[in-house]
Amino acid sequence: MLWMLRLLGLGMMTVGFGLVLRPLAVLGDVVPFLGGLVGFGVGVIAFLAASGISLITISIAWLFYRPLFAILLMVIAAALFFVARSFLGSRGNETPVEPDYSSPVQQ
């Protein structure tokens, strides 16, 4: 019964993340075939984020009574966040382009 409640919480959290990210899917509906693809991506990201946060919540609750199981759940949650990060692509690795101020401006 307790695991059914945990799964229900996971489902509700997935729906919540999906609703928060839904405007991205609506923006993707401007191009017909792109809307379904963006909607699928939003669903995957919502599920991965909700799964990771649910596992972290469960592992914190179990940390005192079953520490090895709690650590295993935290490792699985970290793997889910890594998968979500790789699904989004590597962002923030770009180096900013510096403007060249060495050449004189012609007037």
PDB file as gemmi writes it, atoms N, CA and C in Angstrom:
CRYST1    1.000    1.000    1.000  90.00  90.00  90.00 P 1                      
ATOM      1  N   MET A   1       0.819  -1.194   0.000  1.00  0.00           N  
ATOM      2  CA  MET A   1       0.000   0.000   0.000  1.00  0.00           C  
ATOM      3  C   MET A   1       0.872   1.271   0.000  1.00  0.00           C  
ATOM      4  N   LEU A   2       1.970   1.210   0.771  1.00  0.00           N  
ATOM      5  CA  LEU A   2       2.840   2.378   0.850  1.00  0.00           C  
ATOM      6  C   LEU A   2       3.522   2.659  -0.488  1.00  0.00           C  
ATOM      7  N   TRP A   3       3.944   1.591  -1.176  1.00  0.00           N  
ATOM      8  CA  TRP A   3       4.566   1.791  -2.482  1.00  0.00           C  
ATOM      9  C   TRP A   3       3.551   2.292  -3.507  1.00  0.00           C  
ATOM     10  N   MET A   4       2.301   1.922  -3.367  1.00  0.00           N  
ATOM     11  CA  MET A   4       1.266   2.449  -4.263  1.00  0.00           C  
ATOM     12  C   MET A   4       1.096   3.957  -4.038  1.00  0.00           C  
ATOM     13  N   LEU A   5       1.169   4.381  -2.784  1.00  0.00           N  
ATOM     14  CA  LEU A   5       1.089   5.815  -2.493  1.00  0.00           C  
ATOM     15  C   LEU A   5       2.309   6.552  -3.035  1.00  0.00           C  
ATOM     16  N   ARG A   6       3.462   5.923  -2.962  1.00  0.00           N  
ATOM     17  CA  ARG A   6       4.672   6.541  -3.531  1.00  0.00           C  
ATOM     18  C   ARG A   6       4.544   6.674  -5.047  1.00  0.00           C  
ATOM     19  N   LEU A   7       4.007   5.657  -5.698  1.00  0.00           N  
ATOM     20  CA  LEU A   7       3.794   5.733  -7.149  1.00  0.00           C  
ATOM     21  C   LEU A   7       2.747   6.788  -7.502  1.00  0.00           C  
ATOM     22  N   LEU A   8       1.732   6.910  -6.668  1.00  0.00           N  
ATOM     23  CA  LEU A   8       0.734   7.953  -6.882  1.00  0.00           C  
ATOM     24  C   LEU A   8       1.381   9.336  -6.752  1.00  0.00           C  
ATOM     25  N   GLY A   9       2.247   9.506  -5.759  1.00  0.00           N  
ATOM     26  CA  GLY A   9       2.976  10.767  -5.609  1.00  0.00           C  
ATOM     27  C   GLY A   9       3.869  11.055  -6.811  1.00  0.00           C  
ATOM     28  N   LEU A  10       4.518  10.012  -7.331  1.00  0.00           N  
ATOM     29  CA  LEU A  10       5.337  10.173  -8.532  1.00  0.00           C  
ATOM     30  C   LEU A  10       4.480  10.612  -9.710  1.00  0.00           C  
ATOM     31  N   GLY A  11       3.325   9.995  -9.856  1.00  0.00           N  
ATOM     32  CA  GLY A  11       2.432  10.379 -10.954  1.00  0.00           C  
ATOM     33  C   GLY A  11       1.947  11.813 -10.825  1.00  0.00           C  
ATOM     34  N   MET A  12       1.597  12.195  -9.613  1.00  0.00           N  
ATOM     35  CA  MET A  12       1.130  13.568  -9.408  1.00  0.00           C  
ATOM     36  C   MET A  12       2.253  14.577  -9.644  1.00  0.00           C  
ATOM     37  N   MET A  13       3.473  14.230  -9.240  1.00  0.00           N  
ATOM     38  CA  MET A  13       4.602  15.121  -9.463  1.00  0.00           C  
ATOM     39  C   MET A  13       4.924  15.223 -10.956  1.00  0.00           C  
ATOM     40  N   THR A  14       4.796  14.116 -11.676  1.00  0.00           N  
ATOM     41  CA  THR A  14       5.019  14.142 -13.119  1.00  0.00           C  
ATOM     42  C   THR A  14       3.999  15.040 -13.808  1.00  0.00           C  
ATOM     43  N   VAL A  15       2.745  14.917 -13.414  1.00  0.00           N  
ATOM     44  CA  VAL A  15       1.708  15.777 -13.986  1.00  0.00           C  
ATOM     45  C   VAL A  15       2.001  17.242 -13.662  1.00  0.00           C  
ATOM     46  N   GLY A  16       2.427  17.526 -12.446  1.00  0.00           N  
ATOM     47  CA  GLY A  16       2.750  18.895 -12.065  1.00  0.00           C  
ATOM     48  C   GLY A  16       3.888  19.482 -12.884  1.00  0.00           C  
ATOM     49  N   PHE A  17       4.964  18.717 -13.034  1.00  0.00           N  
ATOM     50  CA  PHE A  17       6.074  19.203 -13.863  1.00  0.00           C  
ATOM     51  C   PHE A  17       5.640  19.352 -15.318  1.00  0.00           C  
ATOM     52  N   GLY A  18       4.803  18.436 -15.783  1.00  0.00           N  
ATOM     53  CA  GLY A  18       4.297  18.539 -17.151  1.00  0.00           C  
ATOM     54  C   GLY A  18       3.468  19.795 -17.359  1.00  0.00           C  
ATOM     55  N   LEU A  19       2.669  20.160 -16.359  1.00  0.00           N  
ATOM     56  CA  LEU A  19       1.866  21.373 -16.468  1.00  0.00           C  
ATOM     57  C   LEU A  19       2.727  22.630 -16.416  1.00  0.00           C  
ATOM     58  N   VAL A  20       3.785  22.596 -15.623  1.00  0.00           N  
ATOM     59  CA  VAL A  20       4.678  23.750 -15.552  1.00  0.00           C  
ATOM     60  C   VAL A  20       5.431  23.935 -16.876  1.00  0.00           C  
ATOM     61  N   LEU A  21       5.811  22.828 -17.503  1.00  0.00           N  
ATOM     62  CA  LEU A  21       6.570  22.893 -18.752  1.00  0.00           C  
ATOM     63  C   LEU A  21       5.673  22.934 -19.984  1.00  0.00           C  
ATOM     64  N   ARG A  22       4.374  22.873 -19.820  1.00  0.00           N  
ATOM     65  CA  ARG A  22       3.442  22.828 -20.941  1.00  0.00           C  
ATOM     66  C   ARG A  22       3.545  24.034 -21.876  1.00  0.00           C  
ATOM     67  N   PRO A  23       3.815  25.255 -21.381  1.00  0.00           N  
ATOM     68  CA  PRO A  23       3.947  26.379 -22.322  1.00  0.00           C  
ATOM     69  C   PRO A  23       5.018  26.153 -23.391  1.00  0.00           C  
ATOM     70  N   LEU A  24       6.061  25.399 -23.086  1.00  0.00           N  
ATOM     71  CA  LEU A  24       7.065  25.096 -24.114  1.00  0.00           C  
ATOM     72  C   LEU A  24       6.465  24.263 -25.232  1.00  0.00           C  
ATOM     73  N   ALA A  25       5.620  23.313 -24.867  1.00  0.00           N  
ATOM     74  CA  ALA A  25       4.975  22.483 -25.881  1.00  0.00           C  
ATOM     75  C   ALA A  25       3.983  23.299 -26.701  1.00  0.00           C  
ATOM     76  N   VAL A  26       3.314  24.245 -26.068  1.00  0.00           N  
ATOM     77  CA  VAL A  26       2.376  25.093 -26.799  1.00  0.00           C  
ATOM     78  C   VAL A  26       3.131  25.981 -27.782  1.00  0.00           C  
ATOM     79  N   LEU A  27       4.296  26.477 -27.386  1.00  0.00           N  
ATOM     80  CA  LEU A  27       5.115  27.258 -28.320  1.00  0.00           C  
ATOM     81  C   LEU A  27       5.569  26.407 -29.495  1.00  0.00           C  
ATOM     82  N   GLY A  28       5.810  25.130 -29.245  1.00  0.00           N  
ATOM     83  CA  GLY A  28       6.205  24.239 -30.325  1.00  0.00           C  
ATOM     84  C   GLY A  28       5.071  23.924 -31.278  1.00  0.00           C  
ATOM     85  N   ASP A  29       3.813  24.175 -30.883  1.00  0.00           N  
ATOM     86  CA  ASP A  29       2.667  23.898 -31.749  1.00  0.00           C  
ATOM     87  C   ASP A  29       2.553  24.866 -32.916  1.00  0.00           C  
ATOM     88  N   VAL A  30       3.388  25.886 -32.954  1.00  0.00           N  
ATOM     89  CA  VAL A  30       3.367  26.811 -34.085  1.00  0.00           C  
ATOM     90  C   VAL A  30       3.699  26.054 -35.368  1.00  0.00           C  
ATOM     91  N   VAL A  31       4.660  25.159 -35.297  1.00  0.00           N  
ATOM     92  CA  VAL A  31       4.990  24.279 -36.424  1.00  0.00           C  
ATOM     93  C   VAL A  31       4.364  22.919 -36.107  1.00  0.00           C  
ATOM     94  N   PRO A  32       3.451  22.416 -36.947  1.00  0.00           N  
ATOM     95  CA  PRO A  32       2.659  21.231 -36.592  1.00  0.00           C  
ATOM     96  C   PRO A  32       3.461  20.003 -36.167  1.00  0.00           C  
ATOM     97  N   PHE A  33       4.458  19.590 -36.927  1.00  0.00           N  
ATOM     98  CA  PHE A  33       5.198  18.380 -36.561  1.00  0.00           C  
ATOM     99  C   PHE A  33       6.130  18.615 -35.381  1.00  0.00           C  
ATOM    100  N   LEU A  34       6.483  19.853 -35.128  1.00  0.00           N  
ATOM    101  CA  LEU A  34       7.379  20.173 -34.023  1.00  0.00           C  
ATOM    102  C   LEU A  34       6.656  20.139 -32.683  1.00  0.00           C  
ATOM    103  N   GLY A  35       5.347  20.413 -32.685  1.00  0.00           N  
ATOM    104  CA  GLY A  35       4.581  20.435 -31.443  1.00  0.00           C  
ATOM    105  C   GLY A  35       4.559  19.084 -30.749  1.00  0.00           C  
ATOM    106  N   GLY A  36       4.358  18.016 -31.517  1.00  0.00           N  
ATOM    107  CA  GLY A  36       4.352  16.676 -30.927  1.00  0.00           C  
ATOM    108  C   GLY A  36       5.710  16.278 -30.387  1.00  0.00           C  
ATOM    109  N   LEU A  37       6.749  16.662 -31.097  1.00  0.00           N  
ATOM    110  CA  LEU A  37       8.104  16.337 -30.661  1.00  0.00           C  
ATOM    111  C   LEU A  37       8.459  17.087 -29.384  1.00  0.00           C  
ATOM    112  N   VAL A  38       8.131  18.361 -29.328  1.00  0.00           N  
ATOM    113  CA  VAL A  38       8.407  19.152 -28.121  1.00  0.00           C  
ATOM    114  C   VAL A  38       7.547  18.651 -26.962  1.00  0.00           C  
ATOM    115  N   GLY A  39       6.296  18.277 -27.243  1.00  0.00           N  
ATOM    116  CA  GLY A  39       5.433  17.733 -26.197  1.00  0.00           C  
ATOM    117  C   GLY A  39       5.982  16.442 -25.619  1.00  0.00           C  
ATOM    118  N   PHE A  40       6.528  15.579 -26.488  1.00  0.00           N  
ATOM    119  CA  PHE A  40       7.145  14.343 -26.020  1.00  0.00           C  
ATOM    120  C   PHE A  40       8.365  14.642 -25.158  1.00  0.00           C  
ATOM    121  N   GLY A  41       9.188  15.588 -25.598  1.00  0.00           N  
ATOM    122  CA  GLY A  41      10.374  15.963 -24.827  1.00  0.00           C  
ATOM    123  C   GLY A  41      10.009  16.544 -23.472  1.00  0.00           C  
ATOM    124  N   VAL A  42       8.957  17.356 -23.429  1.00  0.00           N  
ATOM    125  CA  VAL A  42       8.495  17.916 -22.160  1.00  0.00           C  
ATOM    126  C   VAL A  42       8.029  16.796 -21.237  1.00  0.00           C  
ATOM    127  N   GLY A  43       7.342  15.810 -21.785  1.00  0.00           N  
ATOM    128  CA  GLY A  43       6.884  14.678 -20.973  1.00  0.00           C  
ATOM    129  C   GLY A  43       8.038  13.867 -20.408  1.00  0.00           C  
ATOM    130  N   VAL A  44       9.051  13.637 -21.227  1.00  0.00           N  
ATOM    131  CA  VAL A  44      10.222  12.877 -20.768  1.00  0.00           C  
ATOM    132  C   VAL A  44      10.964  13.638 -19.677  1.00  0.00           C  
ATOM    133  N   ILE A  45      11.173  14.933 -19.889  1.00  0.00           N  
ATOM    134  CA  ILE A  45      11.870  15.748 -18.890  1.00  0.00           C  
ATOM    135  C   ILE A  45      11.059  15.811 -17.597  1.00  0.00           C  
ATOM    136  N   ALA A  46       9.737  15.950 -17.710  1.00  0.00           N  
ATOM    137  CA  ALA A  46       8.890  15.991 -16.509  1.00  0.00           C  
ATOM    138  C   ALA A  46       8.977  14.674 -15.745  1.00  0.00           C  
ATOM    139  N   PHE A  47       8.965  13.548 -16.461  1.00  0.00           N  
ATOM    140  CA  PHE A  47       9.051  12.251 -15.796  1.00  0.00           C  
ATOM    141  C   PHE A  47      10.407  12.050 -15.133  1.00  0.00           C  
ATOM    142  N   LEU A  48      11.480  12.404 -15.824  1.00  0.00           N  
ATOM    143  CA  LEU A  48      12.815  12.232 -15.250  1.00  0.00           C  
ATOM    144  C   LEU A  48      13.016  13.115 -14.018  1.00  0.00           C  
ATOM    145  N   ALA A  49      12.565  14.362 -14.090  1.00  0.00           N  
ATOM    146  CA  ALA A  49      12.709  15.256 -12.937  1.00  0.00           C  
ATOM    147  C   ALA A  49      11.863  14.774 -11.765  1.00  0.00           C  
ATOM    148  N   ALA A  50      10.629  14.361 -12.042  1.00  0.00           N  
ATOM    149  CA  ALA A  50       9.759  13.877 -10.967  1.00  0.00           C  
ATOM    150  C   ALA A  50      10.298  12.584 -10.364  1.00  0.00           C  
ATOM    151  N   SER A  51      10.843  11.714 -11.189  1.00  0.00           N  
ATOM    152  CA  SER A  51      11.415  10.463 -10.668  1.00  0.00           C  
ATOM    153  C   SER A  51      12.608  10.744  -9.770  1.00  0.00           C  
ATOM    154  N   GLY A  52      13.480  11.642 -10.197  1.00  0.00           N  
ATOM    155  CA  GLY A  52      14.649  11.976  -9.390  1.00  0.00           C  
ATOM    156  C   GLY A  52      14.272  12.596  -8.056  1.00  0.00           C  
ATOM    157  N   ILE A  53      13.346  13.538  -8.077  1.00  0.00           N  
ATOM    158  CA  ILE A  53      12.955  14.192  -6.828  1.00  0.00           C  
ATOM    159  C   ILE A  53      12.203  13.222  -5.928  1.00  0.00           C  
ATOM    160  N   SER A  54      11.375  12.358  -6.505  1.00  0.00           N  
ATOM    161  CA  SER A  54      10.679  11.350  -5.688  1.00  0.00           C  
ATOM    162  C   SER A  54      11.664  10.394  -5.033  1.00  0.00           C  
ATOM    163  N   LEU A  55      12.669   9.954  -5.783  1.00  0.00           N  
ATOM    164  CA  LEU A  55      13.664   9.047  -5.212  1.00  0.00           C  
ATOM    165  C   LEU A  55      14.477   9.723  -4.112  1.00  0.00           C  
ATOM    166  N   ILE A  56      14.790  10.984  -4.297  1.00  0.00           N  
ATOM    167  CA  ILE A  56      15.521  11.701  -3.249  1.00  0.00           C  
ATOM    168  C   ILE A  56      14.665  11.824  -1.992  1.00  0.00           C  
ATOM    169  N   THR A  57      13.383  12.125  -2.155  1.00  0.00           N  
ATOM    170  CA  THR A  57      12.484  12.233  -1.008  1.00  0.00           C  
ATOM    171  C   THR A  57      12.366  10.903  -0.274  1.00  0.00           C  
ATOM    172  N   ILE A  58      12.207   9.819  -1.016  1.00  0.00           N  
ATOM    173  CA  ILE A  58      12.099   8.487  -0.407  1.00  0.00           C  
ATOM    174  C   ILE A  58      13.402   8.111   0.281  1.00  0.00           C  
ATOM    175  N   SER A  59      14.532   8.425  -0.344  1.00  0.00           N  
ATOM    176  CA  SER A  59      15.821   8.049   0.249  1.00  0.00           C  
ATOM    177  C   SER A  59      16.111   8.841   1.521  1.00  0.00           C  
ATOM    178  N   ILE A  60      15.708  10.101   1.571  1.00  0.00           N  
ATOM    179  CA  ILE A  60      15.893  10.875   2.801  1.00  0.00           C  
ATOM    180  C   ILE A  60      15.058  10.267   3.927  1.00  0.00           C  
ATOM    181  N   ALA A  61      13.847   9.826   3.601  1.00  0.00           N  
ATOM    182  CA  ALA A  61      13.001   9.218   4.624  1.00  0.00           C  
ATOM    183  C   ALA A  61      13.582   7.895   5.122  1.00  0.00           C  
ATOM    184  N   TRP A  62      14.299   7.163   4.276  1.00  0.00           N  
ATOM    185  CA  TRP A  62      14.838   5.854   4.640  1.00  0.00           C  
ATOM    186  C   TRP A  62      16.279   5.918   5.127  1.00  0.00           C  
ATOM    187  N   LEU A  63      16.878   7.075   5.136  1.00  0.00           N  
ATOM    188  CA  LEU A  63      18.304   7.190   5.436  1.00  0.00           C  
ATOM    189  C   LEU A  63      18.668   6.647   6.810  1.00  0.00           C  
ATOM    190  N   PHE A  64      17.844   6.841   7.806  1.00  0.00           N  
ATOM    191  CA  PHE A  64      18.162   6.383   9.152  1.00  0.00           C  
ATOM    192  C   PHE A  64      17.964   4.875   9.302  1.00  0.00           C  
ATOM    193  N   TYR A  65      16.914   4.332   8.699  1.00  0.00           N  
ATOM    194  CA  TYR A  65      16.568   2.928   8.919  1.00  0.00           C  
ATOM    195  C   TYR A  65      17.284   1.975   7.965  1.00  0.00           C  
ATOM    196  N   ARG A  66      17.430   2.350   6.723  1.00  0.00           N  
ATOM    197  CA  ARG A  66      18.119   1.512   5.736  1.00  0.00           C  
ATOM    198  C   ARG A  66      19.077   2.388   4.926  1.00  0.00           C  
ATOM    199  N   PRO A  67      20.253   2.665   5.476  1.00  0.00           N  
ATOM    200  CA  PRO A  67      21.153   3.611   4.811  1.00  0.00           C  
ATOM    201  C   PRO A  67      21.676   3.118   3.463  1.00  0.00           C  
ATOM    202  N   LEU A  68      21.930   1.817   3.314  1.00  0.00           N  
ATOM    203  CA  LEU A  68      22.433   1.325   2.023  1.00  0.00           C  
ATOM    204  C   LEU A  68      21.378   1.465   0.934  1.00  0.00           C  
ATOM    205  N   PHE A  69      20.128   1.157   1.271  1.00  0.00           N  
ATOM    206  CA  PHE A  69      19.040   1.311   0.304  1.00  0.00           C  
ATOM    207  C   PHE A  69      18.844   2.781  -0.044  1.00  0.00           C  
ATOM    208  N   ALA A  70      18.967   3.656   0.955  1.00  0.00           N  
ATOM    209  CA  ALA A  70      18.809   5.092   0.718  1.00  0.00           C  
ATOM    210  C   ALA A  70      19.924   5.623  -0.185  1.00  0.00           C  
ATOM    211  N   ILE A  71      21.137   5.156   0.035  1.00  0.00           N  
ATOM    212  CA  ILE A  71      22.255   5.593  -0.815  1.00  0.00           C  
ATOM    213  C   ILE A  71      22.063   5.087  -2.240  1.00  0.00           C  
ATOM    214  N   LEU A  72      21.576   3.858  -2.382  1.00  0.00           N  
ATOM    215  CA  LEU A  72      21.291   3.322  -3.715  1.00  0.00           C  
ATOM    216  C   LEU A  72      20.237   4.162  -4.422  1.00  0.00           C  
ATOM    217  N   LEU A  73      19.192   4.566  -3.708  1.00  0.00           N  
ATOM    218  CA  LEU A  73      18.169   5.412  -4.314  1.00  0.00           C  
ATOM    219  C   LEU A  73      18.728   6.776  -4.710  1.00  0.00           C  
ATOM    220  N   MET A  74      19.646   7.320  -3.905  1.00  0.00           N  
ATOM    221  CA  MET A  74      20.265   8.606  -4.252  1.00  0.00           C  
ATOM    222  C   MET A  74      21.140   8.485  -5.492  1.00  0.00           C  
ATOM    223  N   VAL A  75      21.833   7.363  -5.632  1.00  0.00           N  
ATOM    224  CA  VAL A  75      22.653   7.142  -6.829  1.00  0.00           C  
ATOM    225  C   VAL A  75      21.771   7.027  -8.065  1.00  0.00           C  
ATOM    226  N   ILE A  76      20.652   6.324  -7.938  1.00  0.00           N  
ATOM    227  CA  ILE A  76      19.728   6.204  -9.061  1.00  0.00           C  
ATOM    228  C   ILE A  76      19.149   7.571  -9.421  1.00  0.00           C  
ATOM    229  N   ALA A  77      18.820   8.380  -8.409  1.00  0.00           N  
ATOM    230  CA  ALA A  77      18.307   9.726  -8.661  1.00  0.00           C  
ATOM    231  C   ALA A  77      19.351  10.582  -9.369  1.00  0.00           C  
ATOM    232  N   ALA A  78      20.605  10.473  -8.963  1.00  0.00           N  
ATOM    233  CA  ALA A  78      21.669  11.230  -9.631  1.00  0.00           C  
ATOM    234  C   ALA A  78      21.813  10.789 -11.081  1.00  0.00           C  
ATOM    235  N   ALA A  79      21.671   9.495 -11.332  1.00  0.00           N  
ATOM    236  CA  ALA A  79      21.737   8.998 -12.707  1.00  0.00           C  
ATOM    237  C   ALA A  79      20.574   9.541 -13.532  1.00  0.00           C  
ATOM    238  N   LEU A  80      19.395   9.633 -12.945  1.00  0.00           N  
ATOM    239  CA  LEU A  80      18.250  10.192 -13.668  1.00  0.00           C  
ATOM    240  C   LEU A  80      18.469  11.660 -14.000  1.00  0.00           C  
ATOM    241  N   PHE A  81      19.039  12.421 -13.060  1.00  0.00           N  
ATOM    242  CA  PHE A  81      19.331  13.821 -13.338  1.00  0.00           C  
ATOM    243  C   PHE A  81      20.405  13.947 -14.423  1.00  0.00           C  
ATOM    244  N   PHE A  82      21.369  13.037 -14.431  1.00  0.00           N  
ATOM    245  CA  PHE A  82      22.394  13.043 -15.478  1.00  0.00           C  
ATOM    246  C   PHE A  82      21.768  12.752 -16.834  1.00  0.00           C  
ATOM    247  N   VAL A  83      20.848  11.798 -16.888  1.00  0.00           N  
ATOM    248  CA  VAL A  83      20.170  11.468 -18.146  1.00  0.00           C  
ATOM    249  C   VAL A  83      19.344  12.658 -18.612  1.00  0.00           C  
ATOM    250  N   ALA A  84      18.645  13.315 -17.680  1.00  0.00           N  
ATOM    251  CA  ALA A  84      17.856  14.493 -18.048  1.00  0.00           C  
ATOM    252  C   ALA A  84      18.766  15.605 -18.566  1.00  0.00           C  
ATOM    253  N   ARG A  85      19.903  15.769 -17.941  1.00  0.00           N  
ATOM    254  CA  ARG A  85      20.847  16.807 -18.381  1.00  0.00           C  
ATOM    255  C   ARG A  85      21.397  16.496 -19.774  1.00  0.00           C  
ATOM    256  N   SER A  86      21.711  15.240 -20.024  1.00  0.00           N  
ATOM    257  CA  SER A  86      22.217  14.884 -21.348  1.00  0.00           C  
ATOM    258  C   SER A  86      21.107  14.931 -22.390  1.00  0.00           C  
ATOM    259  N   PHE A  87      19.851  14.712 -21.967  1.00  0.00           N  
ATOM    260  CA  PHE A  87      18.726  14.817 -22.887  1.00  0.00           C  
ATOM    261  C   PHE A  87      18.520  16.257 -23.316  1.00  0.00           C  
ATOM    262  N   LEU A  88      18.759  17.192 -22.403  1.00  0.00           N  
ATOM    263  CA  LEU A  88      18.637  18.608 -22.734  1.00  0.00           C  
ATOM    264  C   LEU A  88      19.810  19.113 -23.557  1.00  0.00           C  
ATOM    265  N   GLY A  89      20.917  18.409 -23.514  1.00  0.00           N  
ATOM    266  CA  GLY A  89      22.107  18.832 -24.237  1.00  0.00           C  
ATOM    267  C   GLY A  89      23.040  19.581 -23.313  1.00  0.00           C  
ATOM    268  N   SER A  90      24.265  19.729 -23.731  1.00  0.00           N  
ATOM    269  CA  SER A  90      25.244  20.429 -22.897  1.00  0.00           C  
ATOM    270  C   SER A  90      25.090  21.917 -23.129  1.00  0.00           C  
ATOM    271  N   ARG A  91      24.670  22.607 -22.087  1.00  0.00           N  
ATOM    272  CA  ARG A  91      24.510  24.062 -22.153  1.00  0.00           C  
ATOM    273  C   ARG A  91      25.454  24.686 -21.152  1.00  0.00           C  
ATOM    274  N   GLY A  92      25.906  25.856 -21.462  1.00  0.00           N  
ATOM    275  CA  GLY A  92      26.797  26.560 -20.556  1.00  0.00           C  
ATOM    276  C   GLY A  92      28.254  26.291 -20.841  1.00  0.00           C  
ATOM    277  N   ASN A  93      28.559  25.454 -21.820  1.00  0.00           N  
ATOM    278  CA  ASN A  93      29.949  25.159 -22.158  1.00  0.00           C  
ATOM    279  C   ASN A  93      30.480  26.094 -23.237  1.00  0.00           C  
ATOM    280  N   GLU A  94      29.602  26.920 -23.776  1.00  0.00           N  
ATOM    281  CA  GLU A  94      30.039  27.813 -24.834  1.00  0.00           C  
ATOM    282  C   GLU A  94      30.874  28.937 -24.240  1.00  0.00           C  
ATOM    283  N   THR A  95      31.922  29.306 -24.946  1.00  0.00           N  
ATOM    284  CA  THR A  95      32.743  30.432 -24.498  1.00  0.00           C  
ATOM    285  C   THR A  95      32.201  31.694 -25.138  1.00  0.00           C  
ATOM    286  N   PRO A  96      32.078  32.756 -24.378  1.00  0.00           N  
ATOM    287  CA  PRO A  96      31.549  33.995 -24.950  1.00  0.00           C  
ATOM    288  C   PRO A  96      32.537  34.594 -25.942  1.00  0.00           C  
ATOM    289  N   VAL A  97      32.001  35.201 -26.963  1.00  0.00           N  
ATOM    290  CA  VAL A  97      32.827  35.837 -27.982  1.00  0.00           C  
ATOM    291  C   VAL A  97      33.119  37.264 -27.543  1.00  0.00           C  
ATOM    292  N   GLU A  98      34.404  37.593 -27.454  1.00  0.00           N  
ATOM    293  CA  GLU A  98      34.827  38.927 -27.052  1.00  0.00           C  
ATOM    294  C   GLU A  98      34.869  39.830 -28.287  1.00  0.00           C  
ATOM    295  N   PRO A  99      34.326  41.031 -28.201  1.00  0.00           N  
ATOM    296  CA  PRO A  99      34.424  41.951 -29.344  1.00  0.00           C  
ATOM    297  C   PRO A  99      35.856  42.442 -29.522  1.00  0.00           C  
ATOM    298  N   ASP A 100      36.223  42.687 -30.733  1.00  0.00           N  
ATOM    299  CA  ASP A 100      37.575  43.150 -31.055  1.00  0.00           C  
ATOM    300  C   ASP A 100      37.590  44.675 -31.078  1.00  0.00           C  
ATOM    301  N   TYR A 101      38.155  45.260 -30.022  1.00  0.00           N  
ATOM    302  CA  TYR A 101      38.243  46.712 -29.940  1.00  0.00           C  
ATOM    303  C   TYR A 101      39.596  47.252 -30.373  1.00  0.00           C  
ATOM    304  N   SER A 102      40.452  46.396 -30.886  1.00  0.00           N  
ATOM    305  CA  SER A 102      41.800  46.844 -31.244  1.00  0.00           C  
ATOM    306  C   SER A 102      41.831  47.640 -32.541  1.00  0.00           C  
ATOM    307  N   SER A 103      40.895  47.419 -33.447  1.00  0.00           N  
ATOM    308  CA  SER A 103      40.927  48.154 -34.723  1.00  0.00           C  
ATOM    309  C   SER A 103      40.227  49.495 -34.539  1.00  0.00           C  
ATOM    310  N   PRO A 104      40.812  50.540 -35.101  1.00  0.00           N  
ATOM    311  CA  PRO A 104      40.208  51.875 -34.979  1.00  0.00           C  
ATOM    312  C   PRO A 104      38.921  51.950 -35.819  1.00  0.00           C  
ATOM    313  N   VAL A 105      37.991  52.707 -35.336  1.00  0.00           N  
ATOM    314  CA  VAL A 105      36.719  52.874 -36.038  1.00  0.00           C  
ATOM    315  C   VAL A 105      36.852  54.000 -37.023  1.00  0.00           C  
ATOM    316  N   GLN A 106      36.455  53.760 -38.282  1.00  0.00           N  
ATOM    317  CA  GLN A 106      36.523  54.780 -39.330  1.00  0.00           C  
ATOM    318  C   GLN A 106      35.341  55.719 -39.174  1.00  0.00           C  
ATOM    319  N   GLN A 107      35.613  57.027 -39.213  1.00  0.00           N  
ATOM    320  CA  GLN A 107      34.529  57.999 -39.107  1.00  0.00           C  
ATOM    321  C   GLN A 107      34.294  58.685 -40.395  1.00  0.00           C  
TER     322      GLN A 107                                                      
END                                                                             
